[in-house]
Amino acid sequence: MTRALPAVPLGEDGQPLFVLPDELAIDTDVARRVIADFIRSQLRQAGFERVVLGLSGGIDSGLVAHLVADAIGPERLHCVLMPHRTSSPASRADAETVVAGLGCSSEIVEISPMVDGFFGFDARPGAAGPEGLEATPLRRGNFGARMRMSVLYDRSVTWGGLVVGTGNKTESLIGYTTLYGDSASAFNPIGDLYKSQVRQLAAAMGVPDGVITKAPSADLWPGQTDEEEAGFSYPELDRLLYWRIDRRRNVDELAAMGFEIAFIARVERLVAASEFKRQMPPVAKLGPRTAGVDYLYPRRRPGSART
Amino acid sequence: MQSRRIALAQLAPALGALEENLARHHELLTEARDHGADLVVFPELGLTGYQLQDLSGDVAIRLDDPRLAALAADTTGCSAIVSFVEESADHRLFIAGALLEDGEVRHVHRKLFLPTYGLFDERRFFAAGDLLRAVPSRLGVGLGLAICEDFWHLPVAELLALDGAQVLVNIAASPGRDLGATNEVGLGTATSWRTLMRAYAQLTTSFVIFVNRVGVEESITFWGGSEVIGPAGDTLLSAPFFDEGLFVCDINLEDIRRERLALPLLRDERPELQVRELERIITERAGIAQDASSEPGGAEGPEVAPELGPGRPAGFTGSAIGHRNTASAHVDAASAHRATATAHRTTASAHRDNASRHVDAASAHLDTASRAEAAGPDAP
């Protein structure tokens, strides 16, 4: 016996807020419950009571803010807004809407001086020397993401909370993340949800419509959007990844389902090329017992928790 | 009325904390006895937690461990099933479940089937048990104990029932997964288990008691949903998903007799047929005997016809004798035919998938080839 698919909520214009492929629709009540238990357990097992989160104004971090507030209460959540000079002002406004809606603590840390301090600014070289002034947007974007990580781990100490991750399954699988930047966290509640599922859960959790409907962007440079940069839409990419990864369909089967060959090939390459981002770095096996190889312990055990 | 009170201890054990979990078991045993429970059932590895990995040896106990005797001492006038890592005299580690009654350890079941695939890695850390026995119990009827994956293998429930069990108990640490919105109960794992429990209860005309743990370890959330199913497949108790608690349910043993007289499935079982056919299959699968039912030219393993045509399902060719006489002509081409048949099946299933596919108009016209390759953060 199966149940009917849930309806996608409508926006003020009467149109569906987002596209939700049938096979990706989840039971949001169950997801909410599992994630709340997960968040509480991660904190308890580590000996923490609070969470620190980097809030960009986008849907991923907005959803995680709601999930954390739902699990442990907004008073135990601290959101850090970390705009760069080139970040979209609308992103900051959206982040502030989320903070106001939740009633959690927040602060703004400008990262421009940190990025400029390295690459230089306005023809004045930074720590990188004159060459740094010519750095590509990609280098600056990755550097900025790692500066944000540094800020969050510092606030982890001052706020006394664990850093929660906000990366989704789609971007993780295609490697659309900065290693040790936005991908760094103590735990991640939405890392097994595709972008379409993030939208579905965000709508169910009451994330503001404007945050749900705007074009997803890493906001690493002005005007950047994920879908334009990558060249495909999230619903279509999510479907392909779902059938390829979760349902183990091979390339021929995917083609028979109607996915374009070039699209399949390109995503195959992205997934394979980013495998390293999803794993701990390999340690050269030299001694009798090596972490991650033949020294295997759960992350938390008696004695693990901060006291 | 032959009523027995069953208490299901749907708890969230602390990982690797044997003493803490022992204390919790003592508390819940006392609470269940205050409720008049005849049988108290704890989940798989309730005394140690599940994702132990290299902690397994640290929390293992021997069957003569005084801490197990102390738990047993709490069972005067009732029965309890508890689960832990058992270390044998020759230092093998087992996932064990013990039936404690009237102060004694009456029976120990060592998990027979250790899942080592997907998210499971049990065989790396544990040895598999070799014995399956129904045992008498204070309930007044035979009891059959199995652990989690044991119930994903068809013979287990049947053997227990044929051996005299009228109450089947499965203790589990089942990780919840697959949140597909069309699942009957919102969780794919739960849907599968609930189907199994009802099937076993009906096919063995026995009570089925399922106790699954809750709580979170690492990435995994255990979903609970413990149940008591009657011999006609009727649901007597469904504990909530994810919530810790002690859930109590009365069962009427007369329901077993009533159902077995009305539906004498166990009477009609043919164990001798199974033994005969299994002996044949075992020797054939081992290559000791020639496969008596395969087609000439067929591949090793399952029975596959050398030639498949439209409308002719794999592995079934109508008159086996007639086909065998003509099959040798196809031998050379057999593997090519099989490849074609596989392709046919693949296409058919792809069509089915396509039928349910959501058409995304917005992305239909996307021209992926014409766009520049993404720079993307950290392009390798």
XYZ file of C-alpha atoms in Angstrom:
687
model
C 0.000 0.000 0.000
C 1.310 3.420 -0.844
C 0.175 6.913 -0.044
C -0.560 9.783 -2.390
C 2.224 12.255 -3.118
C 2.195 15.449 -1.073
C 1.146 18.641 -2.841
C 3.771 21.299 -3.454
C 2.739 24.477 -1.590
C 1.700 27.473 -3.675
C 3.205 30.934 -3.487
C 1.297 34.218 -3.369
C 1.076 34.177 -7.183
C -0.773 30.851 -7.057
C 2.146 28.999 -8.660
C 3.957 26.084 -6.983
C 6.843 27.407 -4.891
C 9.259 24.934 -6.449
C 9.493 21.856 -8.660
C 9.422 18.577 -6.748
C 10.045 15.456 -8.851
C 7.730 12.652 -7.704
C 10.430 10.168 -6.810
C 12.195 12.711 -4.579
C 9.196 13.606 -2.428
C 9.797 12.704 1.219
C 7.686 12.447 4.344
C 8.634 15.769 5.924
C 7.193 14.859 9.339
C 9.482 11.852 9.568
C 12.439 13.871 8.265
C 11.842 16.581 10.842
C 11.676 14.041 13.662
C 14.763 12.095 12.588
C 16.777 15.283 12.135
C 15.694 16.731 15.496
C 16.759 13.526 17.268
C 19.986 13.545 15.266
C 20.859 17.115 16.265
C 20.096 16.528 19.938
C 22.112 13.305 19.963
C 25.139 14.840 18.277
C 25.216 17.575 20.906
C 24.607 15.302 23.872
C 27.200 12.767 22.792
C 29.776 15.529 22.306
C 28.928 17.277 25.582
C 27.569 20.458 23.980
C 24.259 22.264 24.337
C 24.566 24.951 21.696
C 25.050 25.329 17.973
C 26.818 27.904 15.808
C 25.763 28.311 12.193
C 26.928 30.328 9.203
C 23.792 31.930 7.762
C 24.097 33.085 4.155
C 20.518 34.015 3.380
C 20.149 30.960 1.158
C 17.801 28.064 1.569
C 20.288 25.487 2.896
C 21.506 27.447 5.901
C 18.019 28.916 6.383
C 16.553 25.411 6.623
C 19.277 24.226 9.007
C 18.651 27.259 11.237
C 14.985 26.256 11.428
C 15.856 22.602 12.076
C 18.259 23.479 14.893
C 15.809 25.902 16.481
C 13.126 23.226 16.226
C 15.393 20.630 17.870
C 16.969 22.598 20.741
C 15.236 25.973 20.828
C 16.314 29.229 19.141
C 17.982 30.509 22.318
C 20.703 27.900 21.899
C 21.447 28.823 18.278
C 23.907 31.516 17.217
C 23.870 32.574 13.559
C 26.888 34.293 12.052
C 26.307 36.369 8.919
C 29.592 36.684 7.036
C 29.143 38.879 3.989
C 31.972 39.914 1.695
C 32.049 43.308 0.006
C 30.823 41.666 -3.205
C 28.038 39.645 -1.556
C 24.499 40.392 -2.594
C 22.723 42.796 -0.172
C 19.563 40.761 -0.725
C 21.307 37.718 0.799
C 21.979 39.634 3.979
C 18.401 40.889 4.133
C 17.113 37.316 3.733
C 19.426 36.093 6.480
C 18.158 38.810 8.783
C 14.572 37.795 8.016
C 15.381 34.216 9.086
C 17.054 35.413 12.307
C 14.134 37.708 13.131
C 11.647 34.933 12.443
C 13.424 32.490 14.738
C 14.407 34.965 17.446
C 17.884 33.470 17.751
C 21.121 35.278 18.505
C 23.158 36.574 15.565
C 26.108 38.735 14.603
C 27.660 40.083 11.434
C 31.315 39.433 10.666
C 32.559 41.088 7.487
C 35.112 38.865 5.811
C 36.313 41.451 3.279
C 39.318 42.509 5.418
C 40.372 38.883 5.794
C 40.189 38.157 2.075
C 41.711 41.530 1.158
C 44.472 41.023 3.691
C 45.650 38.066 1.669
C 44.901 38.993 -1.938
C 45.218 42.756 -1.526
C 42.704 45.408 -2.514
C 42.566 48.570 -4.602
C 46.059 48.052 -6.081
C 47.593 47.586 -2.617
C 49.096 44.060 -2.407
C 48.214 41.801 0.521
C 50.057 38.886 2.118
C 50.015 37.037 -1.194
C 52.125 39.718 -2.815
C 51.406 41.580 -6.071
C 50.255 38.418 -7.844
C 47.363 38.188 -5.418
C 45.753 41.243 -6.955
C 45.202 39.170 -10.107
C 43.544 36.259 -8.266
C 40.546 34.740 -10.062
C 37.054 34.879 -8.575
C 37.348 31.131 -7.972
C 40.435 31.552 -5.766
C 38.858 34.444 -3.913
C 35.617 32.520 -3.493
C 37.329 29.472 -2.062
C 39.476 31.623 0.209
C 36.389 33.430 1.467
C 34.654 30.152 2.196
C 37.644 29.047 4.277
C 37.700 32.375 6.128
C 34.047 31.808 7.027
C 34.996 28.369 8.334
C 37.698 29.953 10.497
C 35.239 32.455 11.925
C 32.704 29.721 12.729
C 35.276 27.562 14.520
C 36.363 30.567 16.552
C 32.736 31.272 17.466
C 32.417 27.600 18.347
C 34.711 28.447 21.265
C 33.242 31.813 22.268
C 29.625 30.643 21.909
C 30.393 27.168 23.238
C 28.568 25.426 20.426
C 29.203 22.855 17.716
C 29.463 24.069 14.117
C 26.537 22.692 12.164
C 27.014 21.875 8.476
C 24.614 23.193 5.850
C 25.684 21.427 2.643
C 23.091 19.387 0.752
C 23.473 16.033 -1.005
C 23.340 17.432 -4.532
C 26.245 19.825 -4.111
C 28.238 17.252 -2.173
C 27.821 14.635 -4.920
C 28.915 16.944 -7.730
C 31.632 18.513 -5.598
C 30.154 22.009 -5.655
C 31.744 22.778 -2.312
C 34.948 24.269 -0.976
C 37.027 21.673 0.808
C 37.556 22.736 4.448
C 35.374 25.757 3.695
C 31.593 25.386 3.583
C 32.015 21.605 3.743
C 33.629 21.767 7.205
C 31.366 21.042 10.180
C 30.917 18.978 13.329
C 27.774 17.354 11.946
C 25.401 17.896 9.049
C 21.635 17.410 9.316
C 20.801 17.907 5.613
C 23.754 16.277 3.853
C 21.579 13.354 2.708
C 18.827 15.554 1.223
C 18.836 16.580 -2.421
C 18.209 20.241 -3.204
C 14.604 19.486 -4.209
C 14.083 17.770 -0.860
C 15.680 20.712 0.942
C 13.042 22.916 -0.717
C 10.240 20.552 0.296
C 11.402 20.381 3.915
C 12.077 24.136 4.032
C 8.488 24.831 2.976
C 7.192 22.409 5.633
C 9.377 24.052 8.319
C 8.184 27.583 7.554
C 11.327 28.985 5.927
C 10.217 32.272 4.268
C 8.920 31.837 0.687
C 11.409 34.347 -0.665
C 14.312 32.263 0.605
C 12.820 29.135 -0.972
C 12.103 30.592 -4.399
C 15.169 32.677 -5.160
C 17.800 31.250 -7.496
C 20.353 29.238 -5.496
C 23.754 30.885 -5.438
C 27.087 30.250 -3.786
C 27.322 34.071 -3.823
C 31.079 33.853 -4.300
C 30.963 36.627 -6.877
C 28.273 39.107 -7.968
C 25.389 37.651 -9.942
C 26.587 34.047 -9.660
C 23.846 31.383 -9.635
C 24.412 27.650 -9.231
C 22.248 26.599 -12.141
C 23.724 29.073 -14.618
C 27.246 28.206 -13.571
C 26.621 24.471 -13.778
C 24.323 24.498 -16.780
C 21.498 22.356 -15.487
C 18.463 22.680 -13.239
C 18.389 21.257 -9.743
C 15.234 19.126 -10.218
C 16.753 17.456 -13.278
C 20.152 17.021 -11.630
C 18.538 15.663 -8.462
C 16.581 13.122 -10.480
C 19.673 11.956 -12.313
C 21.704 11.616 -9.116
C 18.839 9.846 -7.351
C 18.511 7.189 -10.051
C 22.283 6.868 -10.492
C 23.333 6.789 -6.841
C 20.373 5.814 -4.686
C 18.670 3.516 -7.182
C 21.885 2.191 -8.748
C 20.827 2.618 -12.385
C 23.654 2.306 -14.887
C 24.373 4.805 -17.646
C 22.498 2.829 -20.324
C 19.440 2.577 -18.129
C 19.544 6.315 -17.437
C 19.715 7.036 -21.166
C 16.720 4.748 -21.717
C 14.869 6.771 -19.082
C 15.310 9.877 -21.204
C 18.315 11.628 -19.670
C 20.584 13.177 -22.302
C 23.803 11.260 -22.857
C 25.953 14.397 -22.577
C 24.242 15.349 -19.316
C 24.793 11.879 -17.855
C 28.453 11.872 -18.898
C 29.088 15.279 -17.443
C 27.516 14.432 -14.083
C 29.406 11.105 -13.987
C 32.614 13.058 -14.343
C 31.689 15.598 -11.664
C 30.805 12.865 -9.187
C 33.972 10.854 -9.842
C 36.240 13.903 -9.796
C 34.919 15.059 -6.426
C 35.120 11.735 -4.587
C 38.102 13.088 -2.629
C 35.979 15.875 -1.172
C 33.629 13.383 0.473
C 36.274 11.359 2.269
C 38.896 11.827 4.933
C 42.376 12.156 3.415
C 44.203 8.829 3.173
C 46.965 8.240 5.705
C 49.949 6.200 4.520
C 49.603 2.820 6.210
C 52.862 2.184 8.075
C 52.158 1.019 11.627
C 50.251 -1.976 12.986
C 47.047 -0.029 13.513
C 45.962 3.011 11.549
C 43.021 5.350 12.099
C 40.307 4.769 9.523
C 41.910 1.578 8.229
C 42.085 -0.965 11.044
C 41.523 1.276 14.050
C 37.762 1.721 13.895
C 35.839 3.411 16.644
C 32.552 5.267 16.719
C 33.104 9.023 16.835
C 31.592 9.205 20.320
C 31.989 6.656 23.084
C 32.149 6.796 26.888
C 34.762 9.430 27.677
C 34.332 11.308 24.381
C 32.074 14.074 25.607
C 33.453 17.458 26.587
C 33.295 17.778 30.365
C -8.571 -16.726 29.457
C -4.954 -17.718 28.934
C -3.750 -14.155 29.158
C -0.103 -13.170 29.263
C 1.202 -9.658 29.677
C 4.083 -8.678 27.403
C 6.211 -5.586 28.036
C 8.274 -4.139 25.179
C 11.247 -2.095 26.359
C 11.816 0.190 23.359
C 14.900 1.909 24.680
C 17.871 3.887 23.377
C 20.993 2.211 24.790
C 24.104 4.296 25.432
C 26.829 3.212 23.010
C 29.579 1.257 24.724
C 28.296 2.048 28.233
C 27.616 -1.408 29.653
C 27.168 -0.360 33.303
C 24.792 2.481 32.424
C 22.716 0.179 30.257
C 22.671 -2.534 32.932
C 21.275 -0.019 35.420
C 18.599 1.003 32.900
C 17.655 -2.655 32.339
C 17.250 -3.205 36.095
C 14.994 -0.127 36.314
C 12.822 -1.155 33.390
C 12.588 -4.763 34.610
C 11.288 -3.496 37.929
C 8.852 -1.135 36.221
C 7.570 -3.897 33.946
C 7.090 -6.274 36.843
C 5.126 -3.554 38.671
C 2.851 -3.580 35.631
C 2.408 -7.329 36.024
C 4.451 -8.281 32.962
C 4.969 -11.988 32.305
C 7.624 -11.331 29.661
C 9.820 -8.248 29.270
C 11.655 -7.921 25.934
C 14.672 -5.674 25.385
C 16.111 -4.860 21.925
C 19.192 -6.224 20.160
C 22.410 -5.180 21.916
C 20.348 -3.227 24.444
C 23.143 -3.680 26.982
C 25.892 -2.279 24.755
C 24.570 -0.206 21.843
C 24.985 -1.194 18.218
C 27.786 0.618 16.316
C 30.508 -0.767 18.545
C 33.175 -1.524 15.950
C 36.451 -2.027 17.840
C 34.652 -1.497 21.161
C 32.970 -4.891 20.718
C 35.632 -6.774 22.664
C 35.642 -4.186 25.459
C 31.958 -4.642 26.274
C 31.751 -8.414 25.697
C 30.656 -10.576 28.621
C 30.795 -14.314 29.296
C 27.621 -16.232 30.086
C 28.846 -16.763 33.654
C 29.308 -13.009 34.157
C 27.868 -12.020 37.566
C 26.224 -8.968 35.957
C 24.113 -11.267 33.780
C 23.283 -13.348 36.863
C 22.237 -10.141 38.627
C 19.851 -9.302 35.788
C 18.494 -12.847 35.895
C 17.930 -12.448 39.618
C 15.389 -9.731 38.779
C 13.230 -12.243 36.887
C 11.703 -14.221 39.741
C 8.169 -14.985 38.621
C 8.643 -13.620 35.125
C 10.683 -13.894 31.930
C 12.957 -11.394 30.241
C 14.927 -11.303 27.018
C 18.104 -9.229 27.060
C 20.825 -8.797 24.472
C 24.570 -8.216 24.653
C 27.927 -9.126 23.139
C 28.762 -12.651 24.269
C 32.357 -13.845 24.367
C 32.698 -17.622 24.108
C 35.352 -19.663 25.876
C 37.378 -19.694 22.654
C 37.065 -15.884 22.429
C 34.651 -15.525 19.587
C 32.257 -12.598 19.907
C 28.555 -13.148 19.225
C 25.539 -10.888 19.148
C 23.487 -12.783 21.718
C 19.997 -12.743 23.162
C 19.307 -14.510 26.462
C 16.033 -15.731 27.932
C 16.123 -15.110 31.662
C 13.492 -16.801 33.854
C 13.052 -17.277 37.569
C 16.563 -16.138 38.315
C 18.296 -18.244 35.676
C 19.702 -17.922 32.170
C 17.465 -20.449 30.406
C 18.460 -20.030 26.778
C 20.957 -18.122 24.664
C 20.450 -17.406 20.974
C 23.465 -16.292 18.970
C 22.555 -14.212 15.934
C 22.664 -16.500 12.905
C 22.766 -14.002 10.056
C 25.185 -11.082 10.299
C 24.464 -8.433 7.663
C 27.695 -7.243 6.073
C 26.547 -5.105 3.184
C 25.171 -1.621 2.658
C 25.381 0.224 5.965
C 26.099 -2.982 7.924
C 29.487 -4.403 8.865
C 28.651 -7.054 11.455
C 30.675 -9.979 10.110
C 33.834 -7.956 10.490
C 33.383 -7.823 14.244
C 31.260 -10.857 15.146
C 30.972 -14.611 14.687
C 27.695 -16.116 13.472
C 25.729 -18.515 15.650
C 25.076 -22.087 14.549
C 22.071 -23.182 16.583
C 18.375 -22.436 16.264
C 16.094 -23.832 18.966
C 12.586 -23.233 20.185
C 12.549 -23.430 23.973
C 9.920 -23.923 26.665
C 9.078 -20.793 28.628
C 7.213 -19.618 31.687
C 4.545 -18.363 29.291
C 3.377 -21.966 29.039
C 4.112 -22.257 25.339
C 7.262 -22.687 23.283
C 9.218 -19.542 22.537
C 11.429 -18.863 19.519
C 14.044 -16.133 19.740
C 15.699 -14.525 16.729
C 17.758 -11.368 16.266
C 17.024 -8.742 13.613
C 18.558 -9.997 10.314
C 17.634 -13.582 11.283
C 14.093 -12.701 10.186
C 15.265 -11.655 6.727
C 15.925 -15.322 6.006
C 12.839 -17.368 5.317
C 13.621 -20.616 7.161
C 14.138 -19.068 10.600
C 10.525 -18.370 11.577
C 9.377 -21.645 10.043
C 12.009 -23.743 11.815
C 11.169 -22.121 15.125
C 7.463 -22.806 14.631
C 8.054 -26.416 13.566
C 10.290 -26.824 16.606
C 7.395 -25.880 18.864
C 7.500 -22.121 19.205
C 4.082 -20.483 19.484
C 5.470 -17.097 20.341
C 8.189 -15.777 18.015
C 10.332 -12.963 19.349
C 12.561 -10.811 17.162
C 14.798 -8.283 18.869
C 16.251 -5.679 16.547
C 18.502 -2.670 16.057
C 17.078 -1.581 12.721
C 18.366 1.670 11.215
C 15.594 3.770 9.671
C 16.077 4.825 6.059
C 14.185 5.816 2.913
C 11.798 8.665 3.688
C 9.934 8.332 0.380
C 6.616 10.125 0.732
C 4.639 7.260 -0.791
C 5.772 4.742 1.850
C 2.818 3.425 3.816
C 4.186 4.681 7.115
C 6.648 7.340 5.958
C 9.704 5.135 6.391
C 10.692 2.445 3.901
C 12.411 0.267 6.504
C 9.338 0.260 8.719
C 7.075 -0.660 5.821
C 9.235 -3.705 5.041
C 9.434 -4.895 8.632
C 5.723 -4.479 9.238
C 5.028 -6.605 6.189
C 7.424 -9.313 7.390
C 5.959 -9.477 10.891
C 2.425 -9.935 9.642
C 3.493 -12.548 7.114
C 5.392 -14.580 9.712
C 2.534 -14.406 12.196
C 0.048 -15.635 9.615
C 2.249 -18.270 8.004
C 3.332 -19.766 11.335
C 0.000 -19.037 13.075
C 2.003 -17.727 16.033
C 2.316 -14.539 18.012
C 5.151 -12.365 16.754
C 6.793 -9.930 19.153
C 9.145 -7.394 17.561
C 11.195 -5.085 19.742
C 13.307 -2.525 17.904
C 15.490 0.040 19.629
C 15.384 3.814 19.218
C 18.072 6.473 19.523
C 20.858 7.815 17.340
C 24.379 6.472 16.846
C 26.670 8.313 14.452
C 24.651 8.849 11.242
C 22.026 6.244 12.056
C 18.634 6.693 13.691
C 16.925 3.537 14.945
C 13.215 3.748 14.373
C 11.492 1.718 17.104
C 7.966 0.850 16.005
C 7.955 -2.313 18.150
C 4.923 -4.522 17.645
C 2.909 -7.454 18.841
C 1.107 -9.307 16.050
C -1.492 -12.016 16.680
C -1.529 -15.456 15.013
C -4.071 -14.240 12.445
C -1.853 -11.318 11.465
C -3.834 -8.866 13.579
C -2.004 -5.950 15.182
C -2.236 -5.995 18.975
C 0.287 -3.277 19.688
C 2.200 -0.797 17.566
C 4.612 1.291 19.565
C 5.382 4.760 18.184
C 8.366 5.423 15.948
C 11.468 6.982 17.561
C 10.006 7.375 21.107
C 11.629 5.630 24.034
C 9.231 3.817 26.334
C 7.907 0.675 27.971
C 4.864 -0.580 26.096
C 2.562 -3.226 27.540
C 0.171 -5.563 25.764
C -1.893 -8.597 26.795
C -1.998 -11.625 24.534
C -4.457 -14.510 24.725
C -2.751 -17.846 24.129
C -6.094 -19.397 23.164
C -5.844 -17.389 19.939
C -3.043 -19.713 18.832
C -5.162 -22.871 19.166
C -8.132 -21.188 17.553
C -6.087 -20.046 14.586
C -4.218 -23.321 14.169
C -7.446 -25.327 14.095
C -9.039 -22.937 11.631
C -5.935 -22.581 9.484
C -3.822 -25.739 9.942
C -0.851 -24.487 7.952
C 1.737 -25.877 10.347
C -0.014 -29.264 10.326
C 0.333 -29.298 6.543
C 3.980 -28.237 6.368
C 6.183 -30.729 4.486
C 9.587 -30.601 6.194
C 10.610 -33.931 4.628
C 9.989 -32.415 1.186
C 12.189 -29.496 2.105
C 14.970 -31.728 3.362
C 14.855 -33.850 0.199
C 14.918 -30.899 -2.161
C 17.452 -28.962 -0.096
C 19.853 -31.906 -0.110
C 19.633 -31.997 -3.888
C 20.012 -28.225 -4.247
C 22.980 -28.107 -1.891
C 24.936 -30.699 -3.864
C 24.022 -29.057 -7.153
C 25.020 -25.602 -5.989
C 28.313 -26.993 -4.742
C 28.929 -28.582 -8.162
C 29.026 -32.054 -6.576
C 25.987 -33.230 -8.505
C 24.779 -32.305 -11.961
C 22.007 -29.748 -11.953
C 18.914 -31.859 -12.576
C 16.619 -29.036 -13.586
C 18.778 -26.697 -15.652
C 18.657 -26.403 -19.392
C 21.590 -27.823 -21.337
C 23.881 -24.938 -22.082
C 22.423 -22.856 -19.301
C 24.762 -20.906 -17.058
C 25.731 -22.061 -13.590
C 23.509 -20.994 -10.766
C 19.836 -20.276 -11.102
C 17.807 -21.998 -13.763
C 17.963 -19.852 -16.884
C 16.645 -20.930 -20.244
C 19.152 -20.756 -23.128
C 16.700 -18.844 -25.240
C 14.170 -16.253 -24.248
C 11.466 -14.996 -26.516
C 8.797 -12.351 -26.150
C 6.253 -13.277 -23.545
C 8.381 -16.089 -22.175
C 9.554 -15.305 -18.677
C 13.114 -16.054 -17.641
C 13.682 -19.397 -15.971
C 10.502 -21.030 -17.200
C 10.205 -22.661 -20.572
C 6.981 -24.620 -20.402
C 7.611 -28.315 -21.021
C 11.012 -28.902 -19.539
C 11.498 -32.296 -21.176
C 10.487 -31.167 -24.640
C 12.660 -28.110 -24.419
C 15.649 -30.050 -23.226
C 15.523 -32.174 -26.364
C 15.821 -29.164 -28.632
C 17.918 -26.918 -26.473
C 21.304 -28.235 -27.533
C 20.915 -26.518 -30.902
C 20.978 -23.192 -29.119
C 23.981 -23.885 -26.953
C 26.523 -21.902 -28.965
C 24.337 -18.846 -29.128
C 23.096 -19.166 -25.589
C 25.110 -16.389 -24.035
C 24.295 -13.950 -26.826
C 20.611 -14.690 -26.409
C 20.858 -14.161 -22.727
C 22.484 -10.785 -23.248
C 19.598 -9.783 -25.502
C 17.094 -10.973 -22.963
C 18.725 -8.881 -20.278
C 18.566 -5.838 -22.521
C 14.857 -6.462 -23.088
C 14.230 -6.588 -19.401
C 16.254 -3.449 -18.804
C 14.245 -1.544 -21.357
C 11.005 -2.767 -19.866
C 11.908 -1.578 -16.391
C 13.182 1.713 -17.753
C 9.801 2.253 -19.393
C 8.101 1.668 -16.110
C 10.377 4.173 -14.411
C 9.721 6.621 -17.188
C 5.985 6.371 -16.735
C 6.208 7.720 -13.208
C 8.751 10.343 -14.102
C 7.948 13.903 -13.263
C 8.143 16.112 -16.301
C 9.950 19.280 -15.477
C 8.976 21.726 -18.159
C 11.355 24.364 -16.904
C 14.390 22.184 -17.492
C 13.245 20.367 -20.619
C 14.793 22.868 -22.992
C 18.091 23.185 -21.161
C 20.952 22.769 -23.525
C 23.697 21.394 -21.347
C 26.183 20.972 -24.192
C 26.168 24.629 -25.193
C 27.051 25.946 -21.789
C 30.562 26.535 -20.623
C 31.980 23.974 -18.246
C 31.441 25.149 -14.687
C 34.395 26.724 -13.000
C 32.898 25.604 -9.699
C 34.593 26.037 -6.384
C 37.727 23.912 -6.127
C 37.662 22.643 -9.678
C 40.049 19.702 -9.578
